[in-house]
Amino acid sequence: MDLQSSIAITISFLIFSFSQAQNPQIFHGEFGPFNETYYGIFEVEQPATISNSALQITPDSINGNFTLANRSGRVLFNRSFILWEDGGVGGERVASFNSSFLINIFRVNNSEPGEGFAFLIAPDTELPENSHGQYLGLTNSTTDSNPSNGVVAIELDTVKQEFDPDDNHMGLNIHSVISRNTVSLVDLGIEIAPVGGKNHMVWVHYDGNSKIMEAYMAEEGKGKPATPALTAELNLKDHVRQKSYFGFAASTGSNFQLNCVLKWNLTVEMLSDPEANGSGRDKKKLIKICVGIGVALFSFLLIGVGSLVYYLHRKRAASDPKLLRALQSLPGMPREFQFKDLKKATNNFDEKHKLGQGGFGVVYKGMLPKENIQVAVKKFSRDNIKGQDDFLSELTVINRLRHKHLVRLLGWCHKNGMLLLVYDYMPNGSLDNHLFHEDEENTILGWNLRYKIISGVASALHYLHNEYDQTVVHRDLKASNIMLDSEFNARLGDFGLARALENEKTSYAELEGVPGTLGYIAPECFHTGKATRESDVYGFGAVVLEVVCGQRPWTKIGGFQFLVDWVWSLHREGRLLEAVDERLDHEYAADEAQRLLLLGLACSHPIANERPKTQAIFQIISGSVPAPPVPPFRPAFVWPAAAGGMDFDASSADTTPMTSGWTPQYISRESGGAERYTDSPVSPVG
Ligand SMILES: *[C@@H]1O[C@H](CO)[C@@H](O)[C@H](O)[C@H]1NC(C)=O
Ligand SMILES: *[C@@H]1O[C@H](CO)[C@@H](O)[C@H](O)[C@H]1NC(C)=O
Ligand SMILES: *[C@@H]1O[C@H](CO)[C@@H](O)[C@H](O)[C@H]1NC(C)=O
Ligand SMILES: *[C@@H]1O[C@H](CO)[C@@H](O)[C@H](O)[C@H]1NC(C)=O
Ligand SMILES: *[C@@H]1O[C@H](CO)[C@@H](O)[C@H](O)[C@H]1NC(C)=O
Ligand SMILES: *[C@@H]1O[C@H](CO)[C@@H](O)[C@H](O)[C@H]1NC(C)=O
Ligand SMILES: *[C@@H]1O[C@H](CO)[C@@H](O)[C@H](O)[C@H]1NC(C)=O
Ligand SMILES: *[C@@H]1O[C@H](CO)[C@@H](O)[C@H](O)[C@H]1NC(C)=O
Ligand SMILES: *[C@@H]1O[C@H](CO)[C@@H](O)[C@H](O)[C@H]1NC(C)=O
């Protein structure tokens, strides 16, 4: 485990979270003095290193490798920023940023310095080959001047090429080492690499509204000059990739210098959260979907996403680097894997090994060679680990959850800010696959298996909600999260993670997942943004109907927008069993189907209080308690829920309230945030 890198990440994200809390649209990082921990959050392109409390953008003479001539390197903050947005509702927008850094460009043995150093915005973290000498680690002889470089830089050049004014100048470089603007620093009394050495401060300001870039430079301690050394008009949108990285590049030639960064501050306006994928494609997709669903739901969704985002931001906890150490010493923690072993196990995260892509990252199939067992390795996308400490504390909870209907967590790995979780491999994939992707191998799931799967899910849910001293809310119950082991037992995956990974990609806001998630989300979640046991039960109801009917929750069917409404109408008309999947060809137990359909409807009650609790669900499935009475019309959704909870339509006033008889001893409402039950747990059967 690279503890140090995690500390560094913690530090930087602490800063990040802090500034987010104050102003959600600004990223602010203060980096340095530098030590190895920064390898975790910076992409250090060799031969660049971090040593002597500095980023050595080209090799350092005291680093044991004296090849100082003809080298180039890059160090970039390993996190991209959205630097501009296309038209659309808000019109074109370009991000503003400020950066300041303390540098030491040092001539070795007082020899002539070379070649130069640059502050850089780049589309990726790769160092171009052969970018030494005049290319400053920015371009090379093939790529120079090519607009596809996506490179904008402020150079500090110590060698005069034929296109340069002198050997001590600052320049604005766009895709090319031939600067668009240059200014000699001689008149400002600045020598970039003076004999004897000096530290300099550089400030680069960019205003995305006026589209002006300014760069200032002064000797350390002299303060920021009143006027910039270089001012240039520049629309970043025309030159850099939408998602770009910030950092430094430098090179040496036959003459060489040390290119050291001692401290670095970076402030970037966040146009849209990178995770929210505010790109046109997704927006368009979303709009399309929402038009389909209806304007009303669309605004529901917006309110929901908004309040969820607000809620998550508020709830983001402070970071605690100690936690990691504590975690490592915890007995019974899942095992920590070496990154290289997981890399090997998945054949370097080969696309061919990809099992799927969830809300939080990509899952790969792997083979642990020593143990000779198959595993599923979930690789979290980097931006997901903002709430790292929450994640780790959640991991301790997840780890203590042991149930035969939960996918078992085998271990974890944390490397350079990247998190990986290792789970038991589920040979039969997801329920979703078996219900909807019949192919040569997947024959249609028979009734008994369907019943067994639902029963397993109920058992897992009951366990999560009640049996562990701390209630765990799944939040993301849906067919694609229900895995099937070799005997087609249901195993819930991804439990508890949503709470830990507090970011905009949790289930409700996962824009990409809108069509795949909508029918599973309880209506109140769009108001509260908060997942509860009741909202889990709602998701469970959607899964039950999906499994029995063989239709997705959001299927438009029989003139209804959602599966649940159609089933409800059949119930009203006394034709409930017509909802059962036709592909079963009447091969099912009618009493069981009736029971599950009624249960599915009861769980889909728009009012959270009225949904059955997991214990009742369990009893209904096991047949020990009769199916719940369900009113003929689906009750209206009321927000906020009226006190007392009974909000049935007038049309259903003559029916028995759904609560009667089958939600017995459960004390229910949770108070505040402490989601705890006080009654004694009940062991799941089966
Ligand atoms: C490295 O730097 C970070 C941040 O400045 C600091 O918290 C940490 O203690 C340093 N680690 C070492 C080994 O010096
Ligand atoms: C020094 O740099 C050269 C050129 O990249 C490399 O081949 C060599 O392995 C390095 N030596 C050490 C000791 O790092
Ligand atoms: C950058 O600095 C200038 C001057 O200090 C300030 O007016 C501006 O708001 C800053 N921009 C950002 C994005 O921090
Ligand atoms: C970074 O910002 C802090 C405070 O905001 C300031 O004290 C420090 O001098 C700055 N460092 C650099 C390198 O700009
Ligand atoms: C600098 O000078 C010292 C002593 O003169 C010598 O040993 C060293 O190799 C020189 N370093 C370089 C990089 O030329
Ligand atoms: C320049 O860099 C590109 C990309 O790194 C590479 O494909 C190309 O071969 C390089 N050109 C030279 C002359 O090295
Ligand atoms: C650096 O490379 C240039 C050609 O790109 C070559 O002429 C020169 O000899 C090299 N210098 C050293 C010290 O290797
Ligand atoms: C964001 O967009 C990229 C490419 O357009 C895509 O690969 C990625 O899955 C998207 N992520 C989300 C959360 O939409
Ligand atoms: C930087 O981030 C990229 C993409 O998230 C990842 O592939 C790479 O391993 C990271 N590198 C380091 C040093 O963290």
mmCIF file of C-alpha atoms in Angstrom, residues 120-269:
data_model
loop_
_atom_site.group_PDB
_atom_site.id
_atom_site.type_symbol
_atom_site.label_atom_id
_atom_site.label_comp_id
_atom_site.label_asym_id
_atom_site.label_seq_id
_atom_site.Cartn_x
_atom_site.Cartn_y
_atom_site.Cartn_z
ATOM 1 C CA LEU A 120 1.745 23.827 -19.775
ATOM 2 C CA ILE A 121 -1.851 22.975 -20.609
ATOM 3 C CA ALA A 122 -1.962 19.666 -22.432
ATOM 4 C CA PRO A 123 -4.574 17.197 -23.628
ATOM 5 C CA ASP A 124 -2.870 14.267 -21.942
ATOM 6 C CA THR A 125 0.007 13.475 -19.683
ATOM 7 C CA GLU A 126 2.250 11.928 -22.329
ATOM 8 C CA LEU A 127 5.685 13.283 -23.055
ATOM 9 C CA PRO A 128 6.320 13.453 -26.817
ATOM 10 C CA GLU A 129 9.308 11.448 -27.958
ATOM 11 C CA ASN A 130 12.407 13.390 -28.854
ATOM 12 C CA SER A 131 11.101 16.595 -27.376
ATOM 13 C CA HIS A 132 14.462 17.621 -25.961
ATOM 14 C CA GLY A 133 16.468 20.597 -27.120
ATOM 15 C CA GLN A 134 14.462 23.400 -28.578
ATOM 16 C CA TYR A 135 11.192 21.450 -28.188
ATOM 17 C CA LEU A 136 10.984 22.073 -24.418
ATOM 18 C CA GLY A 137 9.115 18.837 -23.771
ATOM 19 C CA LEU A 138 6.140 20.393 -25.575
ATOM 20 C CA THR A 139 6.365 19.034 -29.113
ATOM 21 C CA ASN A 140 8.919 17.375 -31.387
ATOM 22 C CA SER A 141 10.123 17.883 -34.925
ATOM 23 C CA THR A 142 7.163 15.937 -36.361
ATOM 24 C CA THR A 143 4.385 17.412 -34.285
ATOM 25 C CA ASP A 144 5.492 20.998 -33.826
ATOM 26 C CA SER A 145 2.897 23.528 -35.064
ATOM 27 C CA ASN A 146 0.263 20.851 -35.460
ATOM 28 C CA PRO A 147 -3.012 22.197 -33.998
ATOM 29 C CA SER A 148 -3.921 18.706 -32.852
ATOM 30 C CA ASN A 149 -1.208 19.055 -30.201
ATOM 31 C CA GLY A 150 -3.742 20.887 -28.064
ATOM 32 C CA VAL A 151 -0.861 22.513 -26.228
ATOM 33 C CA VAL A 152 -0.774 26.002 -24.785
ATOM 34 C CA ALA A 153 2.242 26.995 -22.717
ATOM 35 C CA ILE A 154 4.085 29.881 -21.152
ATOM 36 C CA GLU A 155 7.755 29.244 -21.837
ATOM 37 C CA LEU A 156 10.827 30.568 -20.102
ATOM 38 C CA ASP A 157 13.491 30.088 -22.702
ATOM 39 C CA THR A 158 17.212 30.235 -22.030
ATOM 40 C CA VAL A 159 18.517 29.500 -25.534
ATOM 41 C CA LYS A 160 18.094 31.698 -28.549
ATOM 42 C CA GLN A 161 16.847 29.892 -31.615
ATOM 43 C CA GLU A 162 16.624 31.754 -34.898
ATOM 44 C CA PHE A 163 12.985 32.555 -34.153
ATOM 45 C CA ASP A 164 13.659 33.832 -30.611
ATOM 46 C CA PRO A 165 14.385 37.417 -29.533
ATOM 47 C CA ASP A 166 17.167 36.408 -27.143
ATOM 48 C CA ASP A 167 18.276 33.743 -24.703
ATOM 49 C CA ASN A 168 16.320 35.070 -21.749
ATOM 50 C CA HIS A 169 12.700 35.471 -22.720
ATOM 51 C CA MET A 170 9.141 34.531 -21.882
ATOM 52 C CA GLY A 171 6.750 33.391 -24.585
ATOM 53 C CA LEU A 172 3.233 32.210 -25.221
ATOM 54 C CA ASN A 173 3.364 28.972 -27.161
ATOM 55 C CA ILE A 174 0.399 27.505 -28.976
ATOM 56 C CA HIS A 175 0.955 24.048 -30.432
ATOM 57 C CA SER A 176 4.495 25.104 -31.220
ATOM 58 C CA VAL A 177 7.788 26.119 -29.704
ATOM 59 C CA ILE A 178 7.764 29.076 -32.034
ATOM 60 C CA SER A 179 6.074 31.468 -29.644
ATOM 61 C CA ARG A 180 3.065 33.494 -30.705
ATOM 62 C CA ASN A 181 4.068 36.286 -28.336
ATOM 63 C CA THR A 182 7.460 36.805 -26.779
ATOM 64 C CA VAL A 183 8.918 39.284 -24.367
ATOM 65 C CA SER A 184 12.528 39.660 -23.390
ATOM 66 C CA LEU A 185 12.986 39.585 -19.640
ATOM 67 C CA VAL A 186 16.205 41.597 -19.804
ATOM 68 C CA ASP A 187 14.331 44.905 -19.591
ATOM 69 C CA LEU A 188 12.491 43.683 -16.496
ATOM 70 C CA GLY A 189 15.784 42.984 -14.802
ATOM 71 C CA ILE A 190 15.123 39.262 -14.674
ATOM 72 C CA GLU A 191 17.591 36.582 -15.593
ATOM 73 C CA ILE A 192 15.887 33.198 -15.761
ATOM 74 C CA ALA A 193 18.999 31.217 -14.888
ATOM 75 C CA PRO A 194 21.493 33.575 -13.304
ATOM 76 C CA VAL A 195 24.967 32.588 -12.261
ATOM 77 C CA GLY A 196 24.722 31.480 -8.643
ATOM 78 C CA GLY A 197 21.033 30.636 -8.932
ATOM 79 C CA LYS A 198 17.894 32.392 -7.816
ATOM 80 C CA ASN A 199 14.299 31.424 -7.219
ATOM 81 C CA HIS A 200 11.610 33.136 -9.219
ATOM 82 C CA MET A 201 7.862 33.413 -8.843
ATOM 83 C CA VAL A 202 5.694 33.227 -11.917
ATOM 84 C CA TRP A 203 1.976 34.043 -12.008
ATOM 85 C CA VAL A 204 -0.190 33.025 -14.936
ATOM 86 C CA HIS A 205 -3.719 34.414 -14.987
ATOM 87 C CA TYR A 206 -6.333 33.599 -17.513
ATOM 88 C CA ASP A 207 -9.738 35.213 -17.682
ATOM 89 C CA GLY A 208 -12.234 33.108 -19.575
ATOM 90 C CA ASN A 209 -14.601 36.038 -20.073
ATOM 91 C CA SER A 210 -12.229 38.626 -21.483
ATOM 92 C CA LYS A 211 -10.076 35.813 -22.956
ATOM 93 C CA ILE A 212 -6.881 37.466 -21.826
ATOM 94 C CA MET A 213 -3.848 35.646 -20.549
ATOM 95 C CA GLU A 214 -1.312 37.429 -18.425
ATOM 96 C CA ALA A 215 1.996 36.233 -17.064
ATOM 97 C CA TYR A 216 4.037 37.942 -14.379
ATOM 98 C CA MET A 217 7.476 37.131 -13.102
ATOM 99 C CA ALA A 218 9.572 38.349 -10.223
ATOM 100 C CA GLU A 219 12.429 37.252 -8.022
ATOM 101 C CA GLU A 220 11.220 35.369 -4.951
ATOM 102 C CA GLY A 221 10.208 37.752 -2.176
ATOM 103 C CA LYS A 222 9.725 40.770 -4.400
ATOM 104 C CA GLY A 223 5.970 40.324 -4.764
ATOM 105 C CA LYS A 224 3.834 40.298 -7.842
ATOM 106 C CA PRO A 225 4.700 43.142 -10.228
ATOM 107 C CA ALA A 226 1.982 45.668 -10.955
ATOM 108 C CA THR A 227 2.052 44.945 -14.657
ATOM 109 C CA PRO A 228 2.319 41.636 -16.407
ATOM 110 C CA ALA A 229 5.436 40.769 -18.347
ATOM 111 C CA LEU A 230 3.295 39.285 -21.094
ATOM 112 C CA THR A 231 -0.308 39.909 -22.049
ATOM 113 C CA ALA A 232 -2.035 38.071 -24.844
ATOM 114 C CA GLU A 233 -5.510 37.671 -26.148
ATOM 115 C CA LEU A 234 -6.321 34.013 -26.353
ATOM 116 C CA ASN A 235 -9.485 31.978 -26.634
ATOM 117 C CA LEU A 236 -8.495 28.717 -25.035
ATOM 118 C CA LYS A 237 -11.485 27.033 -26.607
ATOM 119 C CA ASP A 238 -9.865 27.359 -30.009
ATOM 120 C CA HIS A 239 -6.695 25.634 -28.933
ATOM 121 C CA VAL A 240 -6.967 23.226 -26.032
ATOM 122 C CA ARG A 241 -8.939 20.060 -25.612
ATOM 123 C CA GLN A 242 -12.115 20.408 -23.603
ATOM 124 C CA LYS A 243 -10.575 18.185 -20.966
ATOM 125 C CA SER A 244 -7.003 19.195 -20.328
ATOM 126 C CA TYR A 245 -4.253 18.855 -17.783
ATOM 127 C CA PHE A 246 -2.082 21.474 -16.109
ATOM 128 C CA GLY A 247 1.580 21.095 -15.335
ATOM 129 C CA PHE A 248 5.120 21.725 -16.442
ATOM 130 C CA ALA A 249 7.475 20.704 -19.197
ATOM 131 C CA ALA A 250 11.141 21.402 -19.710
ATOM 132 C CA SER A 251 14.095 20.337 -21.766
ATOM 133 C CA THR A 252 17.838 20.513 -22.049
ATOM 134 C CA GLY A 253 20.022 20.402 -25.125
ATOM 135 C CA SER A 254 23.748 20.302 -25.507
ATOM 136 C CA ASN A 255 23.657 22.966 -22.836
ATOM 137 C CA PHE A 256 21.684 22.047 -19.793
ATOM 138 C CA GLN A 257 20.120 23.440 -16.671
ATOM 139 C CA LEU A 258 18.109 22.092 -13.777
ATOM 140 C CA ASN A 259 14.412 22.851 -14.115
ATOM 141 C CA CYS A 260 12.944 22.773 -10.632
ATOM 142 C CA VAL A 261 9.497 23.689 -9.359
ATOM 143 C CA LEU A 262 9.496 24.315 -5.626
ATOM 144 C CA LYS A 263 5.855 25.268 -5.033
ATOM 145 C CA TRP A 264 2.745 25.446 -7.097
ATOM 146 C CA ASN A 265 -0.708 26.898 -6.608
ATOM 147 C CA LEU A 266 -3.473 26.178 -9.056
ATOM 148 C CA THR A 267 -6.973 27.641 -9.100
ATOM 149 C CA VAL A 268 -9.368 26.604 -11.830
ATOM 150 C CA GLU A 269 -12.945 27.553 -12.392
#
